[in-house]
Short mmCIF file of C-alpha atoms in Angstrom, two decimals:
data_model
loop_
_atom_site.label_atom_id
_atom_site.label_comp_id
_atom_site.label_asym_id
_atom_site.label_seq_id
_atom_site.Cartn_x
_atom_site.Cartn_y
_atom_site.Cartn_z
CA UNK I 4 0.00 -0.08 -0.01
CA UNK I 5 1.56 3.35 -1.07
CA UNK I 6 1.70 6.43 1.28
CA UNK I 7 -1.01 8.26 -0.55
CA UNK I 8 -3.45 5.39 -0.08
CA UNK I 9 -2.48 5.02 3.57
CA UNK I 10 -3.43 8.71 3.95
CA UNK I 11 -6.89 8.03 2.68
CA UNK I 12 -7.24 5.07 5.13
CA UNK I 13 -6.24 7.41 7.93
CA UNK I 14 -8.76 10.01 6.59
CA UNK I 15 -11.52 7.41 6.72
CA UNK I 16 -10.64 6.34 10.17
CA UNK I 17 -10.56 9.98 11.33
CA UNK I 18 -14.06 10.58 9.77
CA UNK I 19 -15.32 7.46 11.57
CA UNK I 20 -14.00 8.77 14.92
CA UNK I 21 -15.45 12.15 14.31
CA UNK I 22 -18.80 10.57 13.54
CA UNK I 23 -18.65 8.31 16.60
CA UNK I 24 -17.94 11.37 18.69
CA UNK I 25 -21.18 12.93 17.59
CA UNK I 26 -23.17 9.77 18.34
CA UNK I 27 -21.63 9.43 21.79
CA UNK I 28 -21.22 13.10 22.54
CA UNK I 29 -24.76 13.91 23.18
CA UNK I 30 -25.05 11.28 25.81
CA UNK I 31 -21.98 12.67 27.52
CA UNK I 32 -23.25 16.17 27.18
CA UNK I 33 -26.72 15.48 28.68
CA UNK I 34 -25.16 13.83 31.79
CA UNK I 35 -22.91 16.84 32.33
CA UNK I 36 -24.98 19.85 31.09
CA UNK I 37 -28.59 20.50 31.86
CA UNK I 38 -29.34 23.40 29.55
CA UNK I 39 -27.80 24.47 26.34
CA UNK I 40 -27.80 28.31 25.84
CA UNK I 41 -30.39 29.26 23.19
CA UNK I 42 -27.93 31.03 20.85
CA UNK I 43 -25.58 28.03 20.86
CA UNK I 44 -28.50 25.78 20.16
CA UNK I 45 -29.58 27.96 17.27
CA UNK I 46 -26.00 27.85 15.90
CA UNK I 47 -25.80 24.10 16.29
CA UNK I 48 -29.18 23.70 14.64
CA UNK I 49 -27.98 25.68 11.67
CA UNK I 50 -24.81 23.76 11.00
CA UNK I 51 -25.98 20.95 8.69
CA UNK I 52 -28.02 23.15 6.33
CA UNK I 53 -25.15 25.78 6.23
CA UNK I 54 -22.48 23.23 5.47
CA UNK I 55 -24.46 21.49 2.78
CA UNK I 56 -25.47 24.67 1.08
CA UNK I 57 -21.80 25.45 0.46
CA UNK I 58 -21.65 22.22 -1.63
CA UNK I 59 -24.81 23.12 -3.60
CA UNK I 60 -24.50 26.83 -4.38
CA UNK I 61 -20.99 26.89 -6.06
CA UNK I 62 -21.88 23.70 -8.05
CA UNK I 63 -24.92 25.60 -9.35
CA UNK I 64 -22.98 28.76 -10.23
CA UNK I 65 -19.76 27.26 -11.51
CA UNK I 66 -20.72 23.71 -12.47
CA UNK I 67 -21.93 24.63 -16.07
CA UNK I 68 -25.30 25.36 -17.63
CA UNK I 69 -26.20 21.67 -18.01
CA UNK I 70 -25.69 20.94 -14.29
CA UNK I 71 -27.42 24.18 -13.19
CA UNK I 72 -30.52 23.31 -15.43
CA UNK I 73 -30.60 19.78 -14.08
CA UNK I 74 -30.46 21.14 -10.48
CA UNK I 75 -33.34 23.53 -11.18
CA UNK I 76 -35.44 20.72 -12.40
CA UNK I 77 -34.52 18.58 -9.39
CA UNK I 78 -35.36 21.43 -7.05
CA UNK I 79 -38.90 21.70 -8.46
CA UNK I 80 -39.34 17.91 -8.08
CA UNK I 81 -37.91 18.07 -4.54
CA UNK I 82 -40.65 20.52 -3.44
CA UNK I 83 -43.14 17.57 -3.61
CA UNK I 84 -41.18 14.29 -3.90
CA UNK I 85 -38.37 12.42 -2.34
CA UNK I 86 -34.63 12.72 -2.83
CA UNK I 87 -34.61 9.55 -4.84
CA UNK I 88 -36.97 11.08 -7.36
CA UNK I 89 -34.88 14.26 -7.39
CA UNK I 90 -31.88 12.21 -8.34
CA UNK I 91 -33.67 10.30 -11.06
CA UNK I 92 -35.15 13.46 -12.61
CA UNK I 93 -31.96 15.55 -12.24
CA UNK I 94 -30.03 12.69 -13.91
CA UNK I 95 -32.62 12.36 -16.75
CA UNK I 96 -32.47 16.07 -17.29
CA UNK I 97 -28.69 16.19 -17.69
CA UNK I 98 -28.69 13.23 -19.96
CA UNK I 99 -31.29 14.85 -22.19
CA UNK I 100 -29.27 18.08 -22.31
CA UNK I 101 -25.94 16.41 -23.09
CA UNK I 102 -27.09 13.75 -25.53
CA UNK I 103 -30.11 15.05 -27.26
CA UNK I 104 -29.91 18.91 -27.18
CA UNK I 105 -26.13 19.60 -27.55
CA UNK L 10 -31.21 -11.92 24.26
CA UNK L 11 -34.91 -12.09 23.37
CA UNK L 12 -35.46 -13.67 19.99
CA UNK L 13 -38.96 -12.29 19.27
CA UNK L 14 -37.78 -8.76 20.15
CA UNK L 15 -34.83 -9.24 17.73
CA UNK L 16 -37.14 -10.36 15.07
CA UNK L 17 -39.52 -7.42 15.63
CA UNK L 18 -36.56 -5.20 15.25
CA UNK L 19 -35.57 -6.88 12.01
CA UNK L 20 -39.10 -6.44 10.68
CA UNK L 21 -39.29 -2.80 11.68
CA UNK L 22 -35.94 -1.96 10.05
CA UNK L 23 -36.69 -3.76 6.77
CA UNK L 24 -38.50 -0.98 4.95
CA UNK L 25 -35.85 1.50 6.02
CA UNK L 26 -33.25 -0.83 4.63
CA UNK L 27 -35.05 -0.89 1.29
CA UNK L 28 -35.31 2.85 1.13
CA UNK L 29 -31.57 3.23 1.94
CA UNK L 30 -30.35 0.70 -0.47
CA UNK L 31 -30.10 2.87 -3.63
CA UNK L 32 -28.10 5.42 -1.60
CA UNK L 33 -25.72 2.73 -0.45
CA UNK L 34 -25.10 1.65 -4.03
CA UNK L 35 -24.82 5.35 -5.20
CA UNK L 36 -22.26 6.00 -2.54
CA UNK L 37 -20.17 2.97 -3.66
CA UNK L 38 -20.22 4.02 -7.29
CA UNK L 39 -19.42 7.72 -6.65
CA UNK L 40 -16.70 6.90 -4.11
CA UNK L 41 -14.88 4.89 -6.85
CA UNK L 42 -15.33 7.81 -9.25
CA UNK L 43 -13.74 10.05 -6.64
CA UNK L 44 -10.56 7.93 -6.34
CA UNK L 45 -11.52 5.31 -3.73
CA UNK L 46 -10.88 1.63 -4.29
CA UNK L 47 -13.80 -0.77 -3.75
CA UNK L 48 -12.25 -1.76 -0.39
CA UNK L 49 -11.93 1.90 0.73
CA UNK L 50 -15.61 2.48 -0.14
CA UNK L 51 -16.73 -0.60 1.84
CA UNK L 52 -14.38 0.36 4.76
CA UNK L 53 -15.95 3.81 4.87
CA UNK L 54 -19.52 2.45 4.88
CA UNK L 55 -18.65 0.00 7.58
CA UNK L 56 -16.84 2.44 9.94
CA UNK L 57 -18.51 5.80 9.42
CA UNK L 58 -21.96 4.56 8.62
CA UNK L 59 -23.68 7.95 7.87
CA UNK L 60 -24.75 8.36 4.31
CA UNK L 61 -24.96 12.11 3.94
CA UNK L 62 -21.40 12.65 5.45
CA UNK L 63 -19.94 9.94 3.46
CA UNK L 64 -21.05 11.61 0.28
CA UNK L 65 -19.62 14.93 1.57
CA UNK L 66 -16.35 13.04 2.39
CA UNK L 67 -15.92 11.62 -1.08
CA UNK L 68 -16.88 14.88 -2.80
CA UNK L 69 -14.30 16.86 -0.83
CA UNK L 70 -11.62 14.10 -1.15
CA UNK L 71 -12.17 14.03 -4.90
CA UNK L 72 -11.54 17.77 -5.01
CA UNK L 73 -8.27 17.42 -3.20
CA UNK L 74 -9.48 19.29 -0.15
CA UNK L 75 -7.12 19.22 2.86
CA UNK L 76 -7.75 16.14 5.05
CA UNK L 77 -8.50 18.02 8.27
CA UNK L 78 -11.16 20.03 6.40
CA UNK L 79 -12.80 16.87 5.08
CA UNK L 80 -12.96 15.51 8.58
CA UNK L 81 -14.27 18.73 10.00
CA UNK L 82 -17.00 18.78 7.30
CA UNK L 83 -18.02 15.11 8.07
CA UNK L 84 -18.15 16.11 11.73
CA UNK L 85 -20.32 19.14 10.99
CA UNK L 86 -22.76 17.23 8.83
CA UNK L 87 -23.09 14.54 11.45
CA UNK L 88 -23.46 17.03 14.34
CA UNK L 89 -27.19 16.33 14.54
CA UNK L 90 -26.34 13.03 16.14
CA UNK L 91 -25.33 14.92 19.28
CA UNK L 92 -28.97 15.83 19.76
CA UNK L 93 -30.07 12.34 19.03
CA UNK L 94 -27.82 10.60 21.60
CA UNK L 95 -28.68 13.12 24.15
CA UNK L 96 -32.33 12.50 23.56
CA UNK L 97 -32.32 8.67 23.54
CA UNK L 98 -30.20 8.52 26.68
CA UNK L 99 -33.18 8.23 28.82
CA UNK L 100 -34.64 5.23 26.92
CA UNK L 101 -31.48 3.07 26.97
CA UNK L 102 -30.33 3.73 30.47
CA UNK L 103 -30.67 0.05 31.36
CA UNK L 104 -28.30 -1.00 28.52
CA UNK L 105 -24.83 -2.20 29.71
CA UNK L 106 -21.86 0.05 29.00
CA UNK L 107 -20.71 -2.17 25.99
CA UNK L 108 -24.36 -2.31 24.71
CA UNK L 109 -24.39 1.59 24.86
CA UNK L 110 -21.08 1.76 22.93
CA UNK L 111 -22.55 -0.44 20.15
CA UNK L 112 -25.93 1.22 20.26
CA UNK L 113 -24.45 4.69 19.68
CA UNK L 114 -22.31 3.43 16.84
CA UNK L 115 -25.49 2.29 15.07
CA UNK L 116 -27.45 5.47 15.80
CA UNK L 117 -28.53 6.61 12.29
CA UNK L 118 -31.46 8.91 11.74
CA UNK L 119 -34.23 6.29 11.39
CA UNK L 120 -32.76 4.36 14.36
CA UNK L 121 -33.15 7.43 16.40
CA UNK L 122 -36.59 8.21 15.20
CA UNK L 123 -37.97 4.77 15.92
CA UNK L 124 -36.28 4.49 19.28
CA UNK L 125 -37.64 7.79 20.31
CA UNK L 126 -41.18 7.04 19.17
CA UNK L 127 -41.09 3.58 21.02
CA UNK L 128 -39.82 5.32 24.07
CA UNK L 129 -42.58 7.96 23.95
CA UNK L 130 -45.19 5.39 23.50
CA UNK L 131 -43.97 3.67 26.60
CA UNK L 132 -42.86 0.53 24.78
CA UNK L 133 -39.69 -0.87 26.45
CA UNK L 134 -36.47 -0.48 24.36
CA UNK L 135 -34.71 -3.88 24.69
CA UNK L 136 -31.22 -4.24 23.34
CA UNK L 137 -32.39 -7.19 21.27
CA UNK L 138 -34.99 -4.96 19.40
CA UNK L 139 -32.43 -2.18 18.98
CA UNK L 140 -29.85 -4.56 17.53
CA UNK L 141 -32.34 -6.26 15.20
CA UNK L 142 -33.61 -2.95 13.82
CA UNK L 143 -29.97 -1.69 13.42
CA UNK L 144 -28.45 -4.73 11.85
CA UNK L 145 -31.09 -5.08 9.10
CA UNK L 146 -30.09 -1.58 7.98
CA UNK L 147 -26.25 -1.75 8.66
CA UNK L 148 -25.35 -5.00 6.95
CA UNK L 149 -27.16 -4.32 3.60
CA UNK L 150 -25.66 -0.78 3.68
CA UNK L 151 -22.29 -2.33 3.40
CA UNK L 152 -23.33 -4.93 0.81
CA UNK L 153 -24.97 -2.14 -1.38
CA UNK L 154 -21.87 -0.10 -1.13
CA UNK L 155 -19.90 -3.07 -2.48
CA UNK L 156 -22.26 -3.59 -5.31
CA UNK L 157 -22.26 0.12 -6.24
CA UNK L 158 -18.42 0.32 -6.07
CA UNK L 159 -18.00 -2.78 -8.33
CA UNK L 160 -20.49 -1.18 -10.76
CA UNK L 161 -18.68 2.15 -10.46
CA UNK L 162 -15.41 0.60 -11.46
CA UNK L 163 -16.81 -0.59 -14.80
CA UNK L 164 -17.83 2.96 -15.72
CA UNK L 165 -15.46 4.80 -18.10
CA UNK L 166 -16.43 8.40 -18.28
CA UNK L 167 -18.82 9.41 -15.47
CA UNK L 168 -19.83 12.63 -17.26
CA UNK L 169 -21.02 10.78 -20.38
CA UNK L 170 -23.64 8.92 -18.31
CA UNK L 171 -24.40 11.86 -16.19
CA UNK L 172 -23.03 10.69 -12.83
CA UNK L 173 -21.44 13.99 -12.02
CA UNK L 174 -24.80 15.62 -11.51
CA UNK L 175 -25.84 13.22 -8.80
CA UNK L 176 -23.89 14.65 -5.85
CA UNK L 177 -25.01 18.23 -6.21
CA UNK L 178 -28.59 17.10 -6.59
CA UNK L 179 -28.27 14.82 -3.64
CA UNK L 180 -26.85 17.69 -1.49
CA UNK L 181 -29.62 19.87 -2.80
CA UNK L 182 -32.15 17.37 -1.61
CA UNK L 183 -30.55 17.25 1.87
CA UNK L 184 -30.60 21.07 2.09
CA UNK L 185 -34.29 21.06 1.19
CA UNK L 186 -35.12 18.41 3.83
CA UNK L 187 -34.15 21.07 6.48
CA UNK L 188 -36.70 23.58 5.04
CA UNK L 189 -39.04 23.27 8.12
CA UNK L 190 -36.40 24.35 10.49
CA UNK L 191 -36.24 27.81 12.15
CA UNK L 192 -34.76 30.53 9.95
CA UNK L 193 -34.00 28.17 7.13
CA UNK L 194 -34.16 30.69 4.28
CA UNK L 195 -31.94 33.41 5.75
CA UNK L 196 -29.30 30.79 6.77
CA UNK L 197 -29.25 29.01 3.35
CA UNK L 198 -29.21 32.27 1.41
CA UNK L 199 -26.32 33.65 3.59
CA UNK L 200 -24.33 30.49 3.19
CA UNK L 201 -24.97 30.26 -0.58
CA UNK L 202 -23.87 33.86 -1.29
CA UNK L 203 -20.90 33.47 1.17
CA UNK L 204 -19.77 30.15 -0.43
CA UNK L 205 -20.05 31.35 -4.00
CA UNK L 206 -18.12 34.62 -3.02
CA UNK L 207 -15.52 32.63 -1.24
CA UNK L 208 -15.15 30.39 -4.23
CA UNK L 209 -14.64 33.33 -6.43
CA UNK L 210 -12.27 35.46 -4.42
CA UNK L 211 -10.43 32.89 -2.16
CA UNK L 212 -10.90 29.65 -4.01
CA UNK L 213 -11.73 25.98 -3.15
CA UNK L 214 -11.79 24.48 -0.48
CA UNK L 215 -12.36 27.69 1.57
CA UNK L 216 -15.87 28.09 0.22
CA UNK L 217 -16.95 25.27 2.60
CA UNK L 218 -15.63 26.85 5.84
CA UNK L 219 -16.39 30.38 5.03
CA UNK L 220 -19.86 29.72 3.59
CA UNK L 221 -20.87 27.45 6.47
CA UNK L 222 -19.44 29.89 9.07
CA UNK L 223 -21.49 32.85 7.62
CA UNK L 224 -24.78 30.85 7.90
CA UNK L 225 -24.03 29.51 11.47
CA UNK L 226 -23.07 33.05 12.71
CA UNK L 227 -26.28 34.49 11.27
CA UNK L 228 -28.33 31.77 13.01
CA UNK L 229 -26.61 32.69 16.37
CA UNK L 230 -27.31 36.34 15.92
CA UNK L 231 -30.99 36.25 14.77
CA UNK L 232 -33.69 36.58 17.40
CA UNK L 233 -35.34 33.24 18.12
CA UNK L 234 -38.60 32.49 16.39
CA UNK L 235 -40.07 30.06 18.90
CA UNK L 236 -38.97 28.45 22.17
CA UNK L 237 -36.58 25.67 22.04
CA UNK L 238 -37.92 22.13 21.38
CA UNK L 239 -37.46 19.28 23.81
CA UNK L 240 -37.02 16.61 21.23
CA UNK L 241 -34.81 17.30 18.13
CA UNK L 242 -36.49 16.92 14.71
CA UNK L 243 -35.26 13.97 12.74
CA UNK L 244 -33.74 14.61 9.43
CA UNK L 245 -34.55 12.59 6.41
CA UNK L 246 -31.05 11.64 5.54
CA UNK L 247 -31.88 9.59 2.39
#
């Protein structure tokens, strides 16, 4: 196994430890702390949406017109349907754009 | 170990397993596209076992983002589990320490939701039930990752068959699943603008930290809309 691949293994282990910390952390926290300050709770609540948005917005702006169009279509589908349907429709849209239109 | 409880858990987890299966396979295929071997993908599914954060991990890894930032992003996406483990602590107090260690490892979104609901209804949470519910989701998650990764290795150009669009759409779906939360729109708008600006002026990978921080700071500064909930809302991860 070369050094670069070993780095990836370490990265996965670190990610696993970080994830386990979140799954055990609340239990530790609740036995130590009775109340979480409201502003801290609001900040913690915002974390996942804020992080995931940073993976969506730049892809939409810089990912090319075909990707942006597929994301728009998927967004409309996502207002009513599941993530799985969004993926299916988004994928169909990008395939149509790439292979039938251009 | 009570066999009928275990079987009840297996039955309860079965539909969740079916719903999660395509995502396991999708993760496997995209992981290979992003430079993982089949073994790496299976190893990640078996050890991290948190779909959304695994997708974030491979996306950032594929874009050569610094390792510490990849781990931090995985941690951030999984942060909701802190609320879950705090919330189910009261229902699994009777588990032994080793049982608790295992139970928290397997605490994915549907596992939390089901445990919490059972607890609220006053149904006792036995370890046998918990394990049955968890294993029928965990083991197929790994197998589906393997199947997806094997399939992914057969694909030549991911763009030609449209695979590159799946990650952004998947992340979009996750963001939309939070839309019932307090102050969703201002947070997402702030993070979106900040991440695009950071991408333009600073460059990748800083758009992740800068964009996320902007939204989180805004959430901390805005006045609260309603009193804090006692039970955290479960996300629809997949």
